[in-house]
Each structure stands twice: as structure tokens, then as C-alpha cells.
Amino acid sequence: MTIVSIVPEQFTLVEFDAERVKAIAAEVAKSVAFPSDVDIHIEVDEVLPAPLNSSQADYLEGRADLWFTGGAFEDTHKGRNIDEVLTRCGLGASLLRVKDRISGGFEDAPNDSEISERQRALWDAYADGRLTRIEGFVIREPRRRYVYRLECGFNDVADAAYDQLWASDATTWADLLEIEARLIEADPTERGAKPSVRRISLRQTQ
Amino acid sequence: MSDPFKPRPAFAPWDRRELPGLFDVEESARRVGAYKWIEMRLFEALGGWIATVPELDVKMILGRHCYHHAWHAELFDKRLPELREMNTDRLCAPANDAMEAFVEALHEPDAPELTIEKLVGVFRVLMPRKIAAYTFHLNGTSRVTDAPTQRSLEFILQDEWNDWREGEMLLQSLIDTPEELERAIRRQHELEALVVRAGGITGPGTIGTTTEVEGAGV
Amino acid sequence: MRKQLPPEMLARDSRFVRTSIMDQILDPRNRKISERTIGPAKLAPGRPASADRARNLMHGIFTGEIQALEGAGRTMFDFDETEAPFALKLDMARQCWDEARHVEISIKLGEWMGTEIGEFTEATFLYEAACAPDPVLRLCGVNRALEGLAIDVFNTMKEFGDVSGDPVLEFCEDWMLADEVTHVKMGSDWLRRLTADDPERLERALDFQRTVDKLFSLGGFRGETDENPVHLARKLREMAGFSTTEIDEIAELSELARAEGKAAVEAAGSA
Ligand SMILES: [Fe+2]
Ligand SMILES: [Fe+2]
């Protein structure tokens, strides 16, 4: 039985209910068929508001280690309040990615703090695409596509890769690296030519 | 090749323009002044209403149409001095008190729930009246002496047709229920009554007078 | 229809949600964020969460365009010709058409960036500058201050599109920038014409503009360093009729607004 823990246990800057977030995480774990023998630890940095939206999802010491900015769960209409639909999706995508790390072809992928923004954008497209096919998740596909294009390029090769990832149920870290190589070749901008760099992460600002 | 010095008729055979027209300079100026006045009141109303309509498409269309009518007012304003009216403000006036009362009533709706009332006033009452008045002027005035007014009217009528059509389509898309239909009809009725009293946008005779023909209607 | 429509009466469909600037100022997270080093604030594709920040800013531009459209429309209606001459009304009508196009562009651009209408909240402080009872003050507040800010924001977003290789964003911002330069120039020209014989009115108007400019710098939102998300577009402002002294003054005001914003955050935090 999965045990969910959260930090902080009491939010002071935002009106999130830690117990509710844990309950949502438990529901989401069931929906995405997350292994029941793996515990989940969630850390929310409540200082960082929307639109400073960011997250990390790792498999560390036998448990899912999830990190989010408060903005990633925040209601864009009612600041400092939780948006449960967004929270479900954020947790869902993160848990799918940890599942990938455990036994879904991403066992050899580096931790989130070490992968590039482009690699992350590819993986997110793969995760969100799968979430749309599971009941109970409302994904804003156009937003995902824009975030993806910003990292991977505004060109046909990048768009084709996106569609491929979105529709896929079985991509591996090796596939992802192969796609990334294709994208670098197709992107005429400076960003495209550069090797993958991990930019400053919001998590490092704590 | 024909001899370039051989006299040709001054007017090509297909040029059927004629003298005189229905209006002298003074009458043409009076009408143009009334046109400028009504175009101004219209673009001001559209401008004011932009902030009061919640429908985003209507908001943007009002912004676009507002400029069209301002441009019409500008064309009429530029024509007035050429019609011997150097003080362009003097003739920029309503045809009569009833016309002024009509515009006051046209401007009245304010609340965000009254988009139908606002649009009916513009697209089902005022614009058909403008199209009628401008068409009458275009057809009746001398195409030789009053050609500059005619040229402006042709541009303006093109705008009016396009904008009227767009406004009418907006209304058709907004009127869904019997209650909304009732509101539209009631509003049109109220405002039409005022325009009828005014005799059209340049007063009685806006689109000419119909002379009784013996035996007509028998 | 009433003259002088207050901001709370701006009509919106149910997708739009209004926010108050005070809610943002009093947000307890502000103080904590100011203690963090989250890298340069300038909006650029290489910064954290840049996509969502760009989407958020673009939505702000969209609602700002609606308010610019409404403000220009109200200036035509609220004043008679003794207060707002015929030619000024014609300019305002032209601006209405331009702003209506900007709203259209912003909606399509928002769609391109994966943003829904009303996804983010709307603050009405831009329209508030269009509520001044003197048309000259409105021109200063809206055409010179608000539209000046639009130049800075569009230029920043255009660069964002250029660096990220987003052809649609760059294209749209380029066209909107072209219009905004003429709007600012319109404001500068009318300010001179309407106050030619009234130096006191000119001073009042410029004073109002300074207040609005400072408000629009929003605690450091706009400025000339990497600490400012949006940068002063000096060259384009010159094209729009601002003198170097005037641009320097806006830069100083922005710096002042940044410092005051920081102080306000600290005061709110310790209250
Ligand atoms: Fe604009
Ligand atoms: Fe503008």
C-alpha cells in the first residue's frame, strides 16, 4: 500500500490543504497504476507562485520523490488557492514519469536536475499524451505543445516528434535521445545547435 | 491609325451623365452637413458602447465600425468647404428636432444586457436609413457638378453595405428566443417611429417626395 | 448612455475574472520571493518557467488591448467637440480600429501559445488611466504612458519570439509595435496642440503621465536592467516622439517604482 507524505504538512503562505493534496496523490496513483509498493514523497515550494510553474519527478532510495512549485498547483483565477484539476494533472504526469524510471524504459535516465530542458519537454509530451488517454485528467494540450515548441523548435520535424510522443504508450529513454538528436539537426536557431544544457532550476533557489 | 487632331465628342458615347441634378449647391451642402452630423453621433455611440458590451466579438466589431463612420464624417467634413460652407460646424447639425430626439433615443441603452437594443438601433434602423439617404443623393445629384460628393458616397456606401450586413448577422446570431425577438422588434418599432417623425436623416424629402399619380392605387 | 464609465462597469463575458492590484501587492509570498535569487527577471526563453511566464504576459497584453480599445472609444463619447476637437475624435476612432485589431491578434496569438481567453485574471489599472475627466490627461495617461509601456512590452516579446525562433510571436509583435508607435505619437502631438496656450494644463497632464508611468513600472516590472522583466525600448520611443530627457525620466521613475515596490513588500511582510 503506497504511503504518501508531504512537505510542508501545513501550508502558511498559500491556502492549500496538505491532507487534500495527499488524498489527490493517492487517487492519482491508482488511476495511473503506480506500483502500490512504492511510497510517494511530495515537496511543494509554496513561495513560488504561478506562472513560475515547475516540477521534478525522481525515483530516489526506493520512493517517488516529487517536487513542485506552488504555482504548478495554483488556481490562476484565485491566487493562493489550489486548482484540483491542475494538481491532478501535475501529479499524474510526475507519477507516470517515476513509473517510467522504475520499469518503463527510463531506468537509465539521469535525475530531473540533470536532464536538459529539451529532454524534459520531450518526456513531458510523452507523459501528458498518456494522461489524456486515462480517465479523470483534463490536459491543456495546446499549452503543452507551446512549451514543447519553445524548447524543441518551431519546425515540422519537432512537430512530428511531438505527435509521435503524444500518441505513444511505449517510449524509452534511448528513443528520447534519438529524437533529441533529430531535433538538434532540424533546429536552425542557436539553441538548436547548442548541446543540451540544464538551465538554472527554480528548485535550486531554495 | 486615326488622326489625333480630329475632333471627337467631348463625352464618350457610354458617358450618360446629365445636367442638371436634383440639388443646388446649398441643398447638397445642407444634406452633407446632416450626413456628417449623423456619422459623428454614430461613431461616438459605437465608441462609447465598446466598453458596455460583454460580447467579445461585438466589442471588436464596434471598434472597427467606429472608425469607418469616423472616416465617413471626415469625408463629408472635407466636402463642406467645397460646397461654399467654410464654417463646417454650421451645417453639421440634425435635420430637425425629431432627428435629434431619435439620436438621443439611439444612444440611450447602456446596460451590458442591452446589446440587442444597441445593435438594433444601429443596424436595423439607422444604417438602412443612411443607405437610403446616400443612395438617393448618389442617384439624384448631378454626376457632373457634384461628382466629388458622389465619389465619397460610393466609398461610403460600400462600407455601409458591408457593415450593415455584418451587423445584421451579429443580430441574427444574438436573437435566439421569442423574448429576444420581441425585444428587437419593440426596439426597432420605437426608433422607427422617431425616424418616421423626423422624415429621414435629412428631414422630410430625405429620399425625395412621391408625387401622386392620377389613378395610382386603383 | 452615461458619460464617464467607471472601471468596475467594464462589460466582460463569463470567462473573464477581475483581480485587484492590492491582492497582488499584499500577497505574503512576495517578501519571500524577494529573498530568493531566481536569476535575472528579464523575460527571455532561457529563464525558468519562461513559457508560462510568456503566456501569462501575453494574456495581460490581451486584456490591456481590450482596455485600450475601450478607453479610446470612451474618449470619443465622453467629450463634446469643445473639449475634444473633431480631429482628435477621428484619431481616437482610428485608434479604436487599431486596438480592435490588436485584440484580434492577441486572441490568435494566445491560441498559438496554448492560452485560453480568461485563463489568467484581468486587472483594470490600464483602463483607469482612461477615466481622467480632462481629455488631455487621458491622452497623456493612455497614449503616452500606457501605449509607451505597450512599446516596451511588445519589444520585449518580439525579442522573445526572435530568440526562441517563434515565427508567429515575432510577426505579431512587430505589427502591433508599428501601430503603437503611431498611437504614442498621436498622444504627443495632441498634448502639444491642446495645451499650446495653457502651460498649467500641460504641467497637470505631464504630472498625470508621471504618476501613470510610475504605476506602470509596477515595482520594477519595466526598467533597463536584468532585474526588470520588460525593458524600456529607447529607440522605438524616440521614433514615437519621446525626447531623450523624457526617456531618462521614465527610466528614473521605473527605478523609483522598483525601490518603492520592494519597500511595500517588506512593509506588508512585517505588518
Ligand atoms: Fe494596442
Ligand atoms: Fe495602442
mmCIF file of C-alpha atoms in Angstrom, chain C residues 23-209:
data_model
loop_
_atom_site.group_PDB
_atom_site.id
_atom_site.type_symbol
_atom_site.label_atom_id
_atom_site.label_comp_id
_atom_site.label_asym_id
_atom_site.label_seq_id
_atom_site.Cartn_x
_atom_site.Cartn_y
_atom_site.Cartn_z
ATOM 1 C CA ASP C 23 -4.356 41.481 -3.758
ATOM 2 C CA GLN C 24 -1.121 41.133 -5.655
ATOM 3 C CA ILE C 25 0.727 43.660 -3.517
ATOM 4 C CA LEU C 26 -0.484 42.082 -0.281
ATOM 5 C CA ASP C 27 0.391 38.519 -1.335
ATOM 6 C CA PRO C 28 2.520 37.185 1.567
ATOM 7 C CA ARG C 29 4.723 35.291 -0.885
ATOM 8 C CA ASN C 30 6.182 38.494 -2.328
ATOM 9 C CA ARG C 31 8.552 39.064 0.527
ATOM 10 C CA LYS C 32 9.846 35.507 0.467
ATOM 11 C CA ILE C 33 10.410 35.637 -3.279
ATOM 12 C CA SER C 34 12.396 38.828 -2.947
ATOM 13 C CA GLU C 35 14.741 36.934 -0.617
ATOM 14 C CA ARG C 36 15.396 34.304 -3.295
ATOM 15 C CA THR C 37 17.824 34.567 -6.161
ATOM 16 C CA ILE C 38 15.815 33.233 -9.041
ATOM 17 C CA GLY C 39 18.135 34.547 -11.716
ATOM 18 C CA PRO C 40 17.624 37.583 -13.931
ATOM 19 C CA ALA C 41 13.989 38.626 -14.100
ATOM 20 C CA LYS C 42 14.156 39.691 -17.750
ATOM 21 C CA LEU C 43 11.683 37.668 -19.767
ATOM 22 C CA ALA C 44 13.764 35.514 -22.100
ATOM 23 C CA PRO C 45 13.376 31.947 -23.399
ATOM 24 C CA GLY C 46 16.340 30.718 -21.352
ATOM 25 C CA ARG C 47 14.778 31.609 -17.990
ATOM 26 C CA PRO C 48 12.915 29.165 -15.737
ATOM 27 C CA ALA C 49 9.198 28.760 -16.496
ATOM 28 C CA SER C 50 9.614 31.103 -19.464
ATOM 29 C CA ALA C 51 6.768 29.534 -21.442
ATOM 30 C CA ASP C 52 4.175 30.033 -18.717
ATOM 31 C CA ARG C 53 5.514 33.484 -17.913
ATOM 32 C CA ALA C 54 5.267 34.470 -21.584
ATOM 33 C CA ARG C 55 1.733 33.055 -21.781
ATOM 34 C CA ASN C 56 0.753 34.988 -18.682
ATOM 35 C CA LEU C 57 2.234 38.241 -20.002
ATOM 36 C CA MET C 58 0.582 37.709 -23.380
ATOM 37 C CA HIS C 59 -2.788 37.329 -21.667
ATOM 38 C CA GLY C 60 -2.080 40.576 -19.820
ATOM 39 C CA ILE C 61 -1.398 42.224 -23.182
ATOM 40 C CA PHE C 62 -4.686 40.840 -24.489
ATOM 41 C CA THR C 63 -6.750 42.342 -21.658
ATOM 42 C CA GLY C 64 -4.707 45.546 -21.941
ATOM 43 C CA GLU C 65 -5.649 45.791 -25.616
ATOM 44 C CA ILE C 66 -9.312 45.410 -24.752
ATOM 45 C CA GLN C 67 -8.997 48.236 -22.251
ATOM 46 C CA ALA C 68 -7.078 50.420 -24.722
ATOM 47 C CA LEU C 69 -9.908 49.838 -27.208
ATOM 48 C CA GLU C 70 -12.488 50.751 -24.591
ATOM 49 C CA GLY C 71 -10.548 53.790 -23.413
ATOM 50 C CA ALA C 72 -10.197 55.254 -26.917
ATOM 51 C CA GLY C 73 -13.903 54.620 -27.514
ATOM 52 C CA ARG C 74 -14.889 56.390 -24.329
ATOM 53 C CA THR C 75 -12.774 59.441 -25.185
ATOM 54 C CA MET C 76 -14.861 59.867 -28.336
ATOM 55 C CA PHE C 77 -18.124 59.606 -26.463
ATOM 56 C CA ASP C 78 -17.414 61.287 -23.132
ATOM 57 C CA PHE C 79 -16.398 64.672 -24.526
ATOM 58 C CA ASP C 80 -18.129 67.124 -26.813
ATOM 59 C CA GLU C 81 -16.235 68.946 -29.527
ATOM 60 C CA THR C 82 -15.359 71.893 -27.328
ATOM 61 C CA GLU C 83 -13.386 69.528 -25.116
ATOM 62 C CA ALA C 84 -12.211 67.032 -27.730
ATOM 63 C CA PRO C 85 -11.933 68.554 -31.230
ATOM 64 C CA PHE C 86 -13.315 66.725 -34.259
ATOM 65 C CA ALA C 87 -9.831 65.781 -35.491
ATOM 66 C CA LEU C 88 -8.956 64.304 -32.104
ATOM 67 C CA LYS C 89 -12.112 62.212 -32.189
ATOM 68 C CA LEU C 90 -11.116 60.969 -35.642
ATOM 69 C CA ASP C 91 -7.720 59.938 -34.280
ATOM 70 C CA MET C 92 -9.394 58.139 -31.398
ATOM 71 C CA ALA C 93 -11.680 56.310 -33.835
ATOM 72 C CA ARG C 94 -8.655 55.214 -35.810
ATOM 73 C CA GLN C 95 -7.079 54.022 -32.593
ATOM 74 C CA CYS C 96 -10.224 52.030 -31.820
ATOM 75 C CA TRP C 97 -9.845 50.143 -35.061
ATOM 76 C CA ASP C 98 -6.157 49.536 -34.371
ATOM 77 C CA GLU C 99 -6.822 48.328 -30.835
ATOM 78 C CA ALA C 100 -9.650 46.102 -32.069
ATOM 79 C CA ARG C 101 -7.103 44.501 -34.416
ATOM 80 C CA HIS C 102 -4.679 44.162 -31.512
ATOM 81 C CA VAL C 103 -7.347 42.314 -29.559
ATOM 82 C CA GLU C 104 -7.836 40.006 -32.554
ATOM 83 C CA ILE C 105 -4.088 39.463 -32.884
ATOM 84 C CA SER C 106 -3.769 38.809 -29.144
ATOM 85 C CA ILE C 107 -6.536 36.209 -29.214
ATOM 86 C CA LYS C 108 -4.950 34.353 -32.112
ATOM 87 C CA LEU C 109 -1.510 34.655 -30.556
ATOM 88 C CA GLY C 110 -2.907 33.424 -27.251
ATOM 89 C CA GLU C 111 -4.341 30.383 -29.031
ATOM 90 C CA TRP C 112 -0.961 29.768 -30.638
ATOM 91 C CA MET C 113 0.673 29.896 -27.217
ATOM 92 C CA GLY C 114 -1.866 27.485 -25.773
ATOM 93 C CA THR C 115 -3.697 30.079 -23.697
ATOM 94 C CA GLU C 116 -7.457 30.262 -23.296
ATOM 95 C CA ILE C 117 -9.377 33.522 -23.096
ATOM 96 C CA GLY C 118 -9.764 34.302 -19.403
ATOM 97 C CA GLU C 119 -7.171 31.729 -18.317
ATOM 98 C CA PHE C 120 -5.480 34.427 -16.250
ATOM 99 C CA THR C 121 -7.085 37.251 -14.320
ATOM 100 C CA GLU C 122 -7.596 40.801 -15.558
ATOM 101 C CA ALA C 123 -6.526 43.941 -13.712
ATOM 102 C CA THR C 124 -8.169 47.161 -14.855
ATOM 103 C CA PHE C 125 -5.487 49.671 -13.929
ATOM 104 C CA LEU C 126 -4.801 50.366 -17.606
ATOM 105 C CA TYR C 127 -8.388 51.478 -18.193
ATOM 106 C CA GLU C 128 -8.271 53.520 -15.004
ATOM 107 C CA ALA C 129 -5.825 55.873 -16.745
ATOM 108 C CA ALA C 130 -8.517 56.391 -19.388
ATOM 109 C CA CYS C 131 -11.007 57.688 -16.826
ATOM 110 C CA ALA C 132 -9.460 61.123 -16.284
ATOM 111 C CA PRO C 133 -12.029 63.906 -16.681
ATOM 112 C CA ASP C 134 -9.743 66.009 -18.935
ATOM 113 C CA PRO C 135 -9.083 64.597 -22.440
ATOM 114 C CA VAL C 136 -5.502 65.906 -22.321
ATOM 115 C CA LEU C 137 -4.872 63.927 -19.157
ATOM 116 C CA ARG C 138 -6.335 60.853 -20.837
ATOM 117 C CA LEU C 139 -4.042 61.301 -23.819
ATOM 118 C CA CYS C 140 -1.059 61.553 -21.521
ATOM 119 C CA GLY C 141 -2.143 58.628 -19.366
ATOM 120 C CA VAL C 142 -3.272 56.357 -22.176
ATOM 121 C CA ASN C 143 -1.399 57.318 -25.343
ATOM 122 C CA ARG C 144 1.888 58.350 -23.833
ATOM 123 C CA ALA C 145 2.143 56.245 -20.664
ATOM 124 C CA LEU C 146 0.042 53.149 -21.456
ATOM 125 C CA GLU C 147 0.949 52.957 -25.128
ATOM 126 C CA GLY C 148 4.555 53.721 -24.229
ATOM 127 C CA LEU C 149 4.502 50.703 -21.938
ATOM 128 C CA ALA C 150 2.979 48.710 -24.788
ATOM 129 C CA ILE C 151 6.009 49.595 -26.913
ATOM 130 C CA ASP C 152 8.334 48.325 -24.176
ATOM 131 C CA VAL C 153 6.335 45.114 -23.659
ATOM 132 C CA PHE C 154 5.934 44.353 -27.372
ATOM 133 C CA ASN C 155 9.589 44.942 -27.996
ATOM 134 C CA THR C 156 10.498 42.549 -25.183
ATOM 135 C CA MET C 157 8.074 39.939 -26.531
ATOM 136 C CA LYS C 158 9.350 40.436 -30.080
ATOM 137 C CA GLU C 159 12.868 39.688 -28.856
ATOM 138 C CA PHE C 160 11.481 36.665 -27.015
ATOM 139 C CA GLY C 161 9.966 35.426 -30.280
ATOM 140 C CA ASP C 162 13.147 36.138 -32.167
ATOM 141 C CA VAL C 163 15.427 34.297 -29.726
ATOM 142 C CA SER C 164 13.074 31.335 -29.356
ATOM 143 C CA GLY C 165 12.557 31.094 -33.113
ATOM 144 C CA ASP C 166 8.790 31.504 -32.751
ATOM 145 C CA PRO C 167 7.764 32.970 -36.111
ATOM 146 C CA VAL C 168 4.192 33.778 -35.096
ATOM 147 C CA LEU C 169 5.063 35.661 -31.927
ATOM 148 C CA GLU C 170 7.693 37.784 -33.623
ATOM 149 C CA PHE C 171 5.413 38.546 -36.598
ATOM 150 C CA CYS C 172 2.502 39.635 -34.389
ATOM 151 C CA GLU C 173 4.557 41.782 -32.049
ATOM 152 C CA ASP C 174 6.246 43.502 -34.974
ATOM 153 C CA TRP C 175 2.896 44.590 -36.434
ATOM 154 C CA MET C 176 1.452 45.686 -33.122
ATOM 155 C CA LEU C 177 4.607 47.667 -32.369
ATOM 156 C CA ALA C 178 4.198 49.588 -35.615
ATOM 157 C CA ASP C 179 0.697 50.691 -34.588
ATOM 158 C CA GLU C 180 1.653 51.575 -31.031
ATOM 159 C CA VAL C 181 4.380 53.921 -32.201
ATOM 160 C CA THR C 182 1.754 55.934 -34.098
ATOM 161 C CA HIS C 183 -0.540 55.941 -31.050
ATOM 162 C CA VAL C 184 2.160 57.362 -28.824
ATOM 163 C CA LYS C 185 2.956 59.975 -31.456
ATOM 164 C CA MET C 186 -0.731 60.846 -31.644
ATOM 165 C CA GLY C 187 -0.705 61.463 -27.891
ATOM 166 C CA SER C 188 2.411 63.628 -28.055
ATOM 167 C CA ASP C 189 1.033 65.700 -30.958
ATOM 168 C CA TRP C 190 -2.334 66.306 -29.295
ATOM 169 C CA LEU C 191 -0.718 67.146 -25.996
ATOM 170 C CA ARG C 192 1.210 69.945 -27.718
ATOM 171 C CA ARG C 193 -1.803 71.189 -29.694
ATOM 172 C CA LEU C 194 -4.287 71.229 -26.857
ATOM 173 C CA THR C 195 -2.004 72.852 -24.322
ATOM 174 C CA ALA C 196 -0.251 75.338 -26.630
ATOM 175 C CA ASP C 197 -1.796 78.285 -24.762
ATOM 176 C CA ASP C 198 -2.161 76.670 -21.385
ATOM 177 C CA PRO C 199 1.142 75.806 -19.682
ATOM 178 C CA GLU C 200 -0.645 74.904 -16.452
ATOM 179 C CA ARG C 201 -2.787 72.305 -18.200
ATOM 180 C CA LEU C 202 0.359 70.930 -19.849
ATOM 181 C CA GLU C 203 2.052 70.586 -16.469
ATOM 182 C CA ARG C 204 -1.014 68.880 -14.972
ATOM 183 C CA ALA C 205 -1.066 66.445 -17.882
ATOM 184 C CA LEU C 206 2.636 65.646 -17.646
ATOM 185 C CA ASP C 207 2.246 65.173 -13.930
ATOM 186 C CA PHE C 208 -0.553 62.699 -14.530
ATOM 187 C CA GLN C 209 1.621 60.908 -17.053
#
